[in-house]
Amino acid sequence: MSAPAAPASRADWPEIRTGIAADVHAFAVDDPGPLRLADLDWAGAPRLSGHSDGDAALHAICDALLSAAGLGDMGEHFGVDRPEHAGRRSADFLAATLRMVRDAGWSVMHVAVQVVTRRPRIAPRRREAEARLTELVGAPVSFAATTTDGLGALGEGDGLLAQAVATLVRPGDPARPA
């Protein structure tokens, strides 16, 4: 069996882009609401402060997707200066972001998210978070966590950082110059 033929020119190749983003939120220690992360509620940690529900994982995913597609960032589309977004679920932002990405001709290949935090413990619910994020994004999402070994504000437990990398693909276009 012979290998498939390579595309006639680079113009026929699919276009692949990668976006990277990070989002940091402090814990709202005076707010008894549940921590919302990866579109799940987590016991044992206070709510994240924010204009919306503060889901740093979804915010990082949105920014990584927008970056890869060349569509700006969350502040441009859902900024804190827009009162209609106050208290909104971050899953709504993700759905709107995915529509923008798809309308621009892109498909999501994969997203990776890493959370840097002391709490909550991610490992017991990692698979659940991956399943939920994969469902929301419509493509495979990996979810991991680490700590800062007690260093800095994150290490002291003042908040958490979520980082995301998104890979998008757009089919090759024979009309595009090589």
Coordinates of N, CA and C in Angstrom, one line a residue:
M1 N 0.8 -1.2 0.0 CA 0.0 0.0 0.0 C 0.9 1.2 0.0
S2 N 0.6 2.2 -0.9 CA 1.4 3.4 -1.0 C 0.9 4.5 -0.1
A3 N 1.7 5.4 0.2 CA 1.3 6.6 1.1 C 0.4 7.5 0.2
P4 N -0.5 8.2 0.9 CA -1.3 9.1 0.1 C -0.5 10.3 -0.5
A5 N -0.9 10.8 -1.6 CA -0.2 11.8 -2.2 C -0.2 13.1 -1.4
A6 N 0.8 13.9 -1.4 CA 0.9 15.1 -0.7 C 0.0 16.2 -1.5
P7 N -0.5 17.2 -0.8 CA -1.3 18.2 -1.5 C -0.4 18.8 -2.6
A8 N -1.0 19.2 -3.7 CA -0.3 19.8 -4.8 C 0.5 21.0 -4.4
S9 N 0.0 21.8 -3.5 CA 0.7 23.0 -3.1 C 0.3 23.3 -1.6
R10 N 1.1 24.2 -1.0 CA 0.8 24.6 0.4 C -0.6 25.2 0.5
A11 N -1.1 25.8 -0.6 CA -2.5 26.4 -0.5 C -3.5 25.3 -0.2
D12 N -3.2 24.1 -0.6 CA -4.2 23.0 -0.4 C -4.1 22.5 1.1
W13 N -3.1 22.8 1.8 CA -3.0 22.3 3.2 C -4.0 23.0 4.1
P14 N -4.4 22.3 5.1 CA -5.2 22.9 6.1 C -4.4 24.0 6.8
E15 N -5.1 25.0 7.3 CA -4.4 26.0 8.1 C -4.7 25.7 9.6
I16 N -3.6 25.7 10.3 CA -3.7 25.3 11.7 C -3.1 26.5 12.5
R17 N -3.8 26.9 13.6 CA -3.4 27.9 14.4 C -3.5 27.5 15.9
T18 N -2.7 28.1 16.7 CA -2.7 27.8 18.1 C -2.8 29.1 18.9
G19 N -3.6 29.2 19.9 CA -3.8 30.3 20.8 C -3.5 29.9 22.2
I20 N -2.9 30.9 23.0 CA -2.6 30.6 24.4 C -3.2 31.7 25.2
A21 N -3.6 31.4 26.4 CA -4.2 32.4 27.3 C -4.1 32.0 28.7
A22 N -4.2 33.0 29.6 CA -4.2 32.8 31.0 C -5.2 33.7 31.6
D23 N -5.8 33.2 32.7 CA -6.8 34.1 33.5 C -6.6 33.8 35.0
V24 N -6.6 34.9 35.7 CA -6.3 34.8 37.2 C -7.5 35.4 37.9
H25 N -8.0 34.8 38.9 CA -9.0 35.3 39.8 C -8.7 35.1 41.2
A26 N -9.0 36.1 42.0 CA -8.8 36.0 43.5 C -10.0 35.2 44.0
F27 N -9.8 34.6 45.2 CA -11.0 34.0 45.9 C -11.8 35.1 46.5
A28 N -13.1 35.1 46.5 CA -13.9 36.1 47.1 C -14.3 35.5 48.5
V29 N -13.4 35.6 49.4 CA -13.5 35.0 50.7 C -14.7 35.4 51.5
D30 N -15.3 36.6 51.2 CA -16.5 37.1 51.9 C -17.8 36.7 51.2
D31 N -17.6 35.9 50.1 CA -18.8 35.5 49.3 C -19.0 34.0 49.5
P32 N -20.1 33.6 50.1 CA -20.3 32.2 50.4 C -20.7 31.3 49.2
G33 N -20.9 31.9 48.0 CA -21.2 31.2 46.8 C -20.2 30.1 46.5
P34 N -20.6 29.1 45.7 CA -19.7 28.0 45.4 C -18.7 28.4 44.4
L35 N -17.5 27.8 44.4 CA -16.5 28.0 43.4 C -17.0 27.3 42.1
R36 N -16.9 28.1 41.0 CA -17.3 27.6 39.7 C -16.0 27.5 38.9
L37 N -15.7 26.3 38.5 CA -14.5 26.0 37.7 C -14.8 24.9 36.7
A38 N -14.4 25.1 35.5 CA -14.7 24.0 34.4 C -16.2 23.7 34.3
D39 N -17.0 24.8 34.6 CA -18.5 24.7 34.6 C -19.0 23.7 35.6
L40 N -18.2 23.5 36.7 CA -18.7 22.6 37.8 C -18.6 23.4 39.1
D41 N -19.4 23.1 40.0 CA -19.3 23.6 41.4 C -18.4 22.8 42.2
W42 N -17.5 23.4 43.0 CA -16.5 22.7 43.8 C -16.7 23.1 45.2
A43 N -16.9 22.1 46.1 CA -16.9 22.3 47.5 C -15.5 22.5 48.1
G44 N -15.5 23.2 49.2 CA -14.2 23.4 49.9 C -13.3 24.5 49.5
A45 N -13.8 25.4 48.6 CA -13.1 26.6 48.2 C -14.1 27.7 48.0
P46 N -13.8 28.9 48.3 CA -14.7 30.0 48.1 C -14.9 30.3 46.6
R47 N -15.9 31.0 46.3 CA -16.2 31.5 45.0 C -15.1 32.4 44.5
L48 N -14.9 32.4 43.1 CA -13.9 33.3 42.5 C -14.5 34.6 42.3
S49 N -13.8 35.7 42.6 CA -14.4 37.0 42.3 C -14.3 37.2 40.8
G50 N -15.3 38.1 40.3 CA -15.3 38.4 38.9 C -16.6 39.0 38.5
H51 N -16.6 39.6 37.4 CA -17.8 40.3 36.8 C -18.9 39.3 36.5
S52 N -18.4 38.1 36.1 CA -19.3 37.0 35.8 C -19.3 36.0 36.9
D53 N -19.4 34.7 36.6 CA -19.3 33.7 37.6 C -17.8 33.4 38.0
G54 N -16.9 34.1 37.3 CA -15.5 34.0 37.6 C -14.8 32.7 37.2
D55 N -15.4 31.9 36.3 CA -14.8 30.6 36.0 C -13.6 30.8 35.1
A56 N -12.4 30.8 35.8 CA -11.1 31.1 35.2 C -10.8 30.1 34.1
A57 N -11.2 28.8 34.2 CA -10.9 27.8 33.2 C -11.6 28.2 31.9
L58 N -12.9 28.5 32.0 CA -13.6 28.8 30.8 C -13.1 30.2 30.2
H59 N -12.8 31.1 31.0 CA -12.3 32.4 30.5 C -11.0 32.2 29.8
A60 N -10.1 31.3 30.3 CA -8.8 31.1 29.6 C -9.1 30.3 28.3
I61 N -10.0 29.4 28.3 CA -10.4 28.7 27.0 C -10.9 29.7 26.0
C62 N -11.8 30.6 26.4 CA -12.3 31.6 25.5 C -11.2 32.5 24.9
D63 N -10.3 33.0 25.7 CA -9.2 33.8 25.2 C -8.3 33.0 24.3
A64 N -8.0 31.8 24.6 CA -7.2 31.0 23.7 C -7.8 30.8 22.4
L65 N -9.1 30.5 22.4 CA -9.8 30.3 21.1 C -9.9 31.6 20.3
L66 N -10.2 32.7 20.9 CA -10.2 34.0 20.2 C -8.8 34.3 19.7
S67 N -7.8 34.1 20.5 CA -6.4 34.4 20.0 C -6.1 33.5 18.8
A68 N -6.3 32.3 18.8 CA -6.0 31.4 17.7 C -6.7 31.8 16.4
A69 N -8.0 32.3 16.6 CA -8.8 32.7 15.4 C -8.5 34.1 15.0
G70 N -7.7 34.8 15.8 CA -7.4 36.2 15.4 C -8.6 37.1 15.7
L71 N -9.4 36.8 16.7 CA -10.7 37.5 16.9 C -10.6 38.4 18.2
G72 N -9.5 38.8 18.7 CA -9.4 39.6 19.8 C -9.3 38.8 21.1
D73 N -10.0 39.4 22.2 CA -10.0 38.7 23.4 C -11.3 38.9 24.2
M74 N -11.5 38.3 25.3 CA -12.7 38.4 26.1 C -13.1 39.8 26.5
G75 N -12.1 40.6 26.8 CA -12.3 42.0 27.2 C -13.0 42.7 26.1
E76 N -12.6 42.5 24.9 CA -13.2 43.1 23.7 C -14.7 42.7 23.5
H77 N -15.0 41.5 23.7 CA -16.3 41.0 23.4 C -17.2 40.9 24.7
F78 N -16.7 40.7 25.9 CA -17.5 40.5 27.1 C -17.0 41.4 28.2
G79 N -16.4 42.5 28.0 CA -15.7 43.2 29.0 C -16.5 43.7 30.2
V80 N -15.8 44.0 31.3 CA -16.4 44.4 32.6 C -17.1 45.7 32.4
D81 N -16.9 46.4 31.3 CA -17.6 47.7 31.1 C -19.0 47.5 30.5
R82 N -19.3 46.2 30.3 CA -20.6 45.9 29.7 C -21.5 45.3 30.8
P83 N -22.4 46.1 31.4 CA -23.2 45.6 32.5 C -24.1 44.4 32.2
E84 N -24.4 44.2 30.9 CA -25.3 43.1 30.6 C -24.6 41.7 30.8
H85 N -23.3 41.7 31.1 CA -22.6 40.5 31.3 C -22.4 40.3 32.8
A86 N -22.8 41.2 33.7 CA -22.6 41.0 35.1 C -23.3 39.8 35.6
G87 N -22.6 38.9 36.3 CA -23.2 37.7 36.9 C -23.5 36.6 35.9
R88 N -23.1 36.8 34.7 CA -23.4 35.8 33.6 C -22.6 34.5 33.8
R89 N -23.1 33.4 33.4 CA -22.4 32.1 33.4 C -21.3 32.2 32.3
S90 N -20.2 31.7 32.7 CA -19.0 31.7 31.7 C -19.3 30.7 30.6
A91 N -20.1 29.7 30.8 CA -20.5 28.8 29.7 C -21.2 29.6 28.6
D92 N -21.9 30.6 28.9 CA -22.5 31.5 27.9 C -21.5 32.2 27.0
F93 N -20.4 32.7 27.7 CA -19.3 33.3 27.0 C -18.6 32.3 26.0
L94 N -18.5 31.1 26.5 CA -17.8 30.0 25.7 C -18.7 29.7 24.5
A95 N -20.0 29.6 24.7 CA -20.9 29.3 23.5 C -20.8 30.4 22.5
A96 N -20.8 31.7 23.0 CA -20.7 32.8 22.0 C -19.3 32.8 21.3
T97 N -18.3 32.5 22.1 CA -16.9 32.4 21.5 C -16.9 31.4 20.4
L98 N -17.4 30.2 20.7 CA -17.4 29.1 19.7 C -18.1 29.5 18.5
R99 N -19.2 30.2 18.6 CA -20.0 30.7 17.4 C -19.1 31.6 16.6
M100 N -18.4 32.5 17.2 CA -17.5 33.5 16.5 C -16.4 32.7 15.8
V101 N -15.8 31.7 16.5 CA -14.7 31.0 15.9 C -15.2 30.2 14.7
R102 N -16.4 29.5 14.8 CA -16.9 28.8 13.7 C -17.4 29.7 12.5
D103 N -18.0 30.8 12.9 CA -18.3 31.8 11.8 C -17.1 32.3 11.0
A104 N -16.0 32.3 11.7 CA -14.7 32.7 11.0 C -14.1 31.6 10.2
G105 N -14.8 30.4 10.2 CA -14.3 29.3 9.3 C -13.4 28.3 10.0
W106 N -13.3 28.4 11.4 CA -12.4 27.5 12.1 C -13.1 26.4 12.8
S107 N -12.4 25.3 13.0 CA -12.9 24.1 13.8 C -11.9 23.9 14.9
V108 N -12.4 23.6 16.1 CA -11.6 23.3 17.3 C -11.0 21.9 17.2
M109 N -9.7 21.7 17.2 CA -9.1 20.4 17.2 C -8.9 19.9 18.6
H110 N -8.4 20.8 19.5 CA -8.1 20.3 20.9 C -7.9 21.6 21.7
V111 N -8.2 21.4 23.0 CA -7.9 22.5 24.0 C -7.2 21.8 25.2
A112 N -6.2 22.4 25.8 CA -5.6 21.9 27.0 C -5.7 23.0 28.0
V113 N -6.1 22.7 29.2 CA -6.2 23.6 30.3 C -5.4 23.2 31.5
Q114 N -4.7 24.1 32.1 CA -4.0 23.8 33.4 C -4.3 24.8 34.4
V115 N -4.7 24.4 35.6 CA -5.0 25.2 36.7 C -3.9 25.2 37.7
V116 N -3.5 26.4 38.2 CA -2.5 26.5 39.2 C -3.2 27.0 40.5
T117 N -3.2 26.1 41.5 CA -4.0 26.5 42.7 C -3.7 25.5 43.8
R118 N -3.9 25.9 45.0 CA -3.8 25.0 46.2 C -5.1 24.4 46.4
R119 N -6.2 25.0 46.1 CA -7.5 24.5 46.3 C -8.4 25.0 45.2
P120 N -9.4 24.2 44.8 CA -9.7 22.9 45.4 C -8.8 21.8 44.8
R121 N -8.8 20.7 45.4 CA -8.0 19.5 44.8 C -8.7 19.1 43.5
I122 N -8.0 19.2 42.4 CA -8.5 18.9 41.1 C -8.5 17.4 40.8
A123 N -7.5 16.7 41.2 CA -7.4 15.2 40.8 C -8.7 14.4 41.0
P124 N -9.4 14.5 42.1 CA -10.6 13.7 42.3 C -11.7 13.9 41.2
R125 N -11.7 15.1 40.6 CA -12.7 15.4 39.6 C -12.2 15.8 38.2
R126 N -10.9 15.4 38.0 CA -10.3 15.8 36.7 C -11.1 15.2 35.6
R127 N -11.4 13.9 35.6 CA -12.1 13.3 34.5 C -13.5 13.9 34.3
E128 N -14.1 14.2 35.4 CA -15.5 14.9 35.3 C -15.3 16.2 34.6
A129 N -14.3 17.0 35.0 CA -14.0 18.3 34.4 C -13.7 18.2 32.9
E130 N -12.9 17.2 32.5 CA -12.6 17.0 31.1 C -13.8 16.6 30.3
A131 N -14.7 15.8 30.9 CA -15.9 15.4 30.2 C -16.8 16.6 30.0
R132 N -16.9 17.4 31.0 CA -17.8 18.6 30.9 C -17.2 19.6 29.9
L133 N -15.9 19.9 29.9 CA -15.3 20.8 29.0 C -15.4 20.3 27.6
T134 N -15.1 19.0 27.4 CA -15.2 18.4 26.1 C -16.6 18.6 25.5
E135 N -17.6 18.4 26.3 CA -19.0 18.5 25.9 C -19.3 20.0 25.5
L136 N -18.8 20.9 26.3 CA -19.1 22.3 26.0 C -18.3 22.8 24.7
V137 N -17.1 22.4 24.5 CA -16.3 22.8 23.4 C -16.6 22.0 22.1
G138 N -17.0 20.8 22.3 CA -17.3 20.0 21.1 C -16.0 19.4 20.5
A139 N -15.0 19.3 21.2 CA -13.7 18.8 20.8 C -13.0 18.3 22.1
P140 N -12.0 17.5 22.0 CA -11.3 17.0 23.1 C -10.6 18.1 24.0
V141 N -10.8 18.1 25.3 CA -10.2 19.0 26.2 C -9.5 18.2 27.3
S142 N -8.3 18.5 27.5 CA -7.5 17.9 28.6 C -7.5 19.0 29.7
F143 N -7.5 18.5 31.0 CA -7.6 19.3 32.2 C -6.6 18.8 33.2
A144 N -5.7 19.7 33.6 CA -4.7 19.3 34.6 C -4.5 20.4 35.6
A145 N -3.8 20.1 36.7 CA -3.5 21.1 37.7 C -2.1 20.9 38.3
T146 N -1.7 22.0 38.9 CA -0.4 22.0 39.6 C -0.5 23.0 40.7
T147 N 0.5 23.1 41.6 CA 0.6 24.1 42.6 C 1.9 24.9 42.4
T148 N 2.1 25.9 43.2 CA 3.3 26.7 43.2 C 4.2 26.4 44.3
D149 N 4.0 25.2 45.0 CA 4.8 24.8 46.2 C 4.8 25.9 47.2
G150 N 3.7 26.6 47.4 CA 3.6 27.6 48.5 C 4.2 28.9 48.1
L151 N 4.6 29.1 46.9 CA 5.2 30.4 46.6 C 4.2 31.4 46.0
G152 N 4.3 32.6 46.4 CA 3.4 33.7 45.9 C 2.0 33.6 46.3
A153 N 1.2 34.6 45.8 CA -0.2 34.7 46.1 C -1.0 33.4 45.8
L154 N -0.7 32.7 44.7 CA -1.4 31.5 44.4 C -1.0 30.4 45.4
G155 N 0.3 30.4 45.7 CA 0.8 29.4 46.7 C 0.2 29.6 48.1
E156 N -0.1 30.8 48.4 CA -0.7 31.1 49.7 C -2.2 30.9 49.7
G157 N -2.8 30.6 48.5 CA -4.2 30.3 48.5 C -5.1 31.5 48.3
D158 N -4.6 32.6 47.7 CA -5.4 33.8 47.5 C -6.2 33.7 46.3
G159 N -6.0 32.8 45.4 CA -6.8 32.7 44.1 C -6.2 31.5 43.3
L160 N -6.6 31.6 42.0 CA -6.1 30.6 41.1 C -5.8 31.1 39.7
L161 N -5.0 30.4 39.0 CA -4.6 30.8 37.6 C -5.1 29.6 36.7
A162 N -5.7 29.9 35.6 CA -6.0 28.9 34.6 C -5.3 29.4 33.3
Q163 N -4.6 28.4 32.7 CA -3.9 28.6 31.4 C -4.6 27.7 30.4
A164 N -4.7 28.1 29.2 CA -5.3 27.3 28.1 C -4.5 27.5 26.8
V165 N -4.5 26.4 26.1 CA -3.9 26.4 24.7 C -5.0 25.7 23.8
A166 N -5.3 26.4 22.8 CA -6.3 25.9 21.8 C -5.7 25.8 20.5
T167 N -6.1 24.7 19.8 CA -5.6 24.4 18.4 C -6.8 24.4 17.5
L168 N -6.8 25.2 16.5 CA -7.8 25.3 15.5 C -7.4 24.9 14.1
V169 N -8.3 24.5 13.3 CA -7.9 24.1 11.9 C -9.0 24.7 11.0
R170 N -8.5 25.0 9.8 CA -9.4 25.5 8.7 C -9.0 24.7 7.5
P171 N -9.9 24.2 6.7 CA -9.6 23.4 5.5 C -8.7 24.3 4.5
G172 N -7.9 23.6 3.8 CA -7.1 24.2 2.7 C -8.0 24.9 1.7
D173 N -7.5 25.9 1.1 CA -8.3 26.7 0.1 C -7.5 26.8 -1.2
P174 N -7.9 26.1 -2.2 CA -7.1 26.1 -3.5 C -7.0 27.6 -4.0
A175 N -7.9 28.5 -3.7 CA -7.8 29.8 -4.2 C -6.7 30.7 -3.4
R176 N -6.3 30.2 -2.2 CA -5.3 30.9 -1.4 C -3.9 30.8 -2.0
P177 N -3.2 31.8 -2.1 CA -1.8 31.7 -2.7 C -0.9 30.9 -1.8
A178 N 0.0 30.1 -2.5 CA 0.9 29.2 -1.8 C 1.9 30.0 -1.0

